[in-house]
Coordinates of C-alpha atoms in Angstrom, one line a residue:
X8 CA 102.3 66.9 96.1
X9 CA 100.8 70.2 95.9
X10 CA 104.4 71.4 94.6
X11 CA 103.9 68.9 92.1
X12 CA 100.2 70.2 91.4
X13 CA 101.3 73.6 91.2
X14 CA 104.3 73.1 88.5
X15 CA 101.3 71.1 86.6
X16 CA 99.4 73.8 86.6
X17 CA 102.3 75.6 84.5
X18 CA 101.4 73.5 81.6
X19 CA 98.2 75.3 81.0
X20 CA 100.8 77.5 78.9
X21 CA 102.2 74.6 77.5
X22 CA 103.1 75.7 73.5
X23 CA 102.3 72.3 72.7
X24 CA 98.3 72.1 72.1
X25 CA 98.1 68.3 73.1
X26 CA 100.1 69.1 76.7
X27 CA 97.8 72.3 77.2
X28 CA 95.0 70.2 76.4
X29 CA 95.6 67.5 78.9
X30 CA 96.5 70.0 81.5
X31 CA 92.6 71.0 81.2
X32 CA 91.3 67.9 81.2
X33 CA 93.3 66.7 84.5
X34 CA 92.2 69.9 86.6
X35 CA 88.6 69.4 84.9
X36 CA 88.5 65.9 86.5
X37 CA 90.5 67.3 89.8
X38 CA 87.2 69.8 89.8
X39 CA 84.9 66.9 90.4
X40 CA 86.5 65.8 93.7
X41 CA 85.0 67.5 96.0
X42 CA 87.0 70.6 97.7
X43 CA 90.4 69.7 96.1
X44 CA 90.8 72.8 93.8
X45 CA 89.7 74.8 96.8
X46 CA 92.1 73.3 99.1
X47 CA 95.0 73.7 96.5
X48 CA 94.1 77.2 95.7
X49 CA 96.2 79.0 98.5
X50 CA 99.2 76.8 97.8
X51 CA 99.0 77.4 94.1
X52 CA 98.7 81.4 94.4
X53 CA 101.6 81.3 96.8
X54 CA 104.0 79.3 94.4
X55 CA 102.8 80.3 91.4
X56 CA 103.4 84.3 92.2
X57 CA 106.8 83.9 94.0
X58 CA 109.0 84.7 91.2
X59 CA 107.6 87.3 89.0
X60 CA 110.5 86.3 86.4
X61 CA 109.3 82.6 86.2
X62 CA 105.8 83.5 86.0
X63 CA 105.2 87.1 84.8
X64 CA 101.7 88.7 85.9
X65 CA 99.8 88.0 82.2
X66 CA 101.1 84.1 82.3
X67 CA 99.6 84.3 86.3
X68 CA 96.3 85.5 84.8
X69 CA 95.7 82.8 82.1
X70 CA 96.1 79.8 84.5
X71 CA 94.3 81.2 87.6
X72 CA 91.6 82.4 85.0
X73 CA 91.0 78.6 84.0
X74 CA 91.5 77.6 88.0
X75 CA 88.7 79.6 89.2
X76 CA 86.4 78.2 86.7
X77 CA 86.5 74.9 88.5
X78 CA 85.5 76.5 92.0
X79 CA 82.1 76.0 93.5
X80 CA 80.1 79.0 94.4
X81 CA 80.4 77.8 97.9
X82 CA 84.0 78.1 98.3
X83 CA 84.5 81.7 96.8
X84 CA 83.7 83.6 100.0
X85 CA 86.1 81.7 102.3
X86 CA 89.0 82.3 99.5
X87 CA 88.5 86.1 98.9
X88 CA 89.0 86.2 102.1
X89 CA 92.2 84.4 102.4
X90 CA 93.7 86.2 99.4
X91 CA 93.1 89.4 101.2
X92 CA 94.8 88.1 104.2
X93 CA 97.6 87.0 101.5
X94 CA 98.8 91.0 101.1
X95 CA 100.7 91.1 104.7
X96 CA 103.2 89.0 102.6
X97 CA 103.3 92.0 100.0
X98 CA 104.3 94.2 102.7
X99 CA 107.6 92.3 103.4
X100 CA 110.8 92.1 102.0
X101 CA 110.8 88.3 101.8
X102 CA 107.6 88.0 100.1
X103 CA 108.5 90.6 97.3
X104 CA 112.3 89.4 97.1
X105 CA 111.6 88.1 94.0
X106 CA 108.2 89.7 93.1
X107 CA 108.1 93.8 93.5
X108 CA 104.5 93.4 92.2
X109 CA 103.2 90.7 94.3
X110 CA 100.0 92.7 95.6
X111 CA 98.9 93.0 91.8
X112 CA 99.2 88.9 91.7
X113 CA 96.9 89.2 94.7
X114 CA 94.5 91.9 93.5
X115 CA 94.0 89.9 90.5
X116 CA 93.1 86.9 92.4
X117 CA 90.2 89.1 94.1
X118 CA 89.3 90.6 90.8
X119 CA 88.3 86.8 89.6
X120 CA 85.6 86.7 92.3
X121 CA 82.5 88.6 92.1
X122 CA 81.5 89.4 95.6
X123 CA 78.2 88.6 97.2
X124 CA 76.9 90.1 100.4
X125 CA 78.6 87.7 102.6
X126 CA 81.9 87.9 101.0
X127 CA 81.5 91.8 100.8
X128 CA 81.8 92.1 104.5
X129 CA 84.6 89.6 104.4
X130 CA 86.3 91.8 102.2
X131 CA 85.7 95.2 104.4
X132 CA 86.7 93.6 107.2
X133 CA 90.0 92.4 105.8
X134 CA 90.8 96.6 105.0
X135 CA 93.4 97.3 107.5
X136 CA 95.7 94.2 105.7
X137 CA 95.3 95.4 102.2
X138 CA 94.2 99.4 102.3
X139 CA 98.0 100.7 102.0
X140 CA 98.0 99.1 98.1
X141 CA 94.5 100.7 97.1
X142 CA 96.4 104.0 96.2
X143 CA 97.6 101.8 93.2
X144 CA 94.7 102.5 90.6
X145 CA 95.7 99.1 89.4
X146 CA 95.0 97.1 92.8
X147 CA 91.6 100.0 93.3
X148 CA 90.3 98.8 89.8
X149 CA 90.9 94.7 90.7
X150 CA 88.8 95.5 93.7
X151 CA 86.3 97.6 92.3
X152 CA 85.4 95.2 89.7
X153 CA 84.8 92.4 92.4
X154 CA 82.1 95.0 93.8
X155 CA 80.6 96.1 90.9
X156 CA 78.0 92.6 90.0
X157 CA 77.3 93.0 93.8
X158 CA 76.2 97.0 93.2
X159 CA 74.1 95.9 90.2
X160 CA 71.9 93.3 92.0
X161 CA 72.1 93.9 95.6
X162 CA 69.5 95.4 98.0
X163 CA 71.9 95.8 100.7
X164 CA 71.9 99.3 101.7
X165 CA 75.8 99.6 102.6
X166 CA 76.8 98.1 99.0
X167 CA 74.1 101.0 97.6
X168 CA 76.6 103.6 99.2
X169 CA 79.7 102.2 97.8
X170 CA 77.4 102.8 94.6
X171 CA 76.7 106.1 95.6
X172 CA 80.2 107.1 96.8
X173 CA 83.1 105.3 94.7
X174 CA 83.3 108.3 92.3
X175 CA 84.1 110.7 95.1
X176 CA 85.7 108.7 97.9
X177 CA 88.4 106.1 98.0
X178 CA 87.8 102.4 98.7
X179 CA 89.4 102.8 102.0
X180 CA 87.2 105.7 102.7
X181 CA 83.9 103.9 101.6
X182 CA 84.8 100.7 103.7
X183 CA 85.3 102.5 106.5
X184 CA 82.2 104.9 106.0
X185 CA 79.8 102.1 105.7
X186 CA 80.8 100.8 109.3
X187 CA 78.6 103.6 110.6
X188 CA 75.5 104.6 109.4
X189 CA 75.7 107.8 110.6
X190 CA 78.7 108.5 109.4
X191 CA 77.9 107.5 105.7
X192 CA 74.7 109.9 105.9
X193 CA 76.8 112.7 107.1
X194 CA 79.2 112.2 103.8
X195 CA 76.4 111.8 101.3
X196 CA 74.9 115.4 102.7
X197 CA 78.5 116.8 102.8
X198 CA 79.1 115.6 99.2
X199 CA 75.6 117.2 98.2
X200 CA 74.3 114.2 96.2
X201 CA 71.3 115.2 95.0
X202 CA 68.2 113.6 96.6
X203 CA 66.5 112.3 93.4
X204 CA 70.1 110.4 92.7
X205 CA 69.6 108.7 96.0
X206 CA 66.0 107.6 95.1
X207 CA 66.8 105.9 92.0
X208 CA 69.7 104.1 94.0
X209 CA 67.5 102.8 96.9

């Protein structure tokens, strides 16, 4: 059943407008049924990212931009954590056999979920799984884009440190730094960030 629904999601891209519209209506109704879309999302991500020839990244993005709108806010935290752990698959020969850019598909999915104070720590704790991919600027930017809305609104001091450091330190280092308050204070001092700038951020 999951496979059939994943194939149905491809119809968001159908060149026949009536079919694309029916697909939107179908998934809109499905989204009203509790946790159905949330339960389907991991399988959808897996199936639709499997082969980059059959599902190029631009088309993948269109489908998931539609699907994410149907998710309830309470599901976002758990889903972004699951996506972060999917990066293990992008490290394997089996996982990338038909899609060398698999990690880009996953990072795009992360970028669709603006982080909150809870999901921020879930993403941080999953760092060992995806850290090796952050050297790719596109993946780095996807993770950073999910952080930026939180940076603007939160009072969480750990997230504020990200705001201060992200132009000077790799995201990998930022997540490690915020695990240790003494460490991030030392790094801030070493980077010679002006006291007035710190006061504006906090």
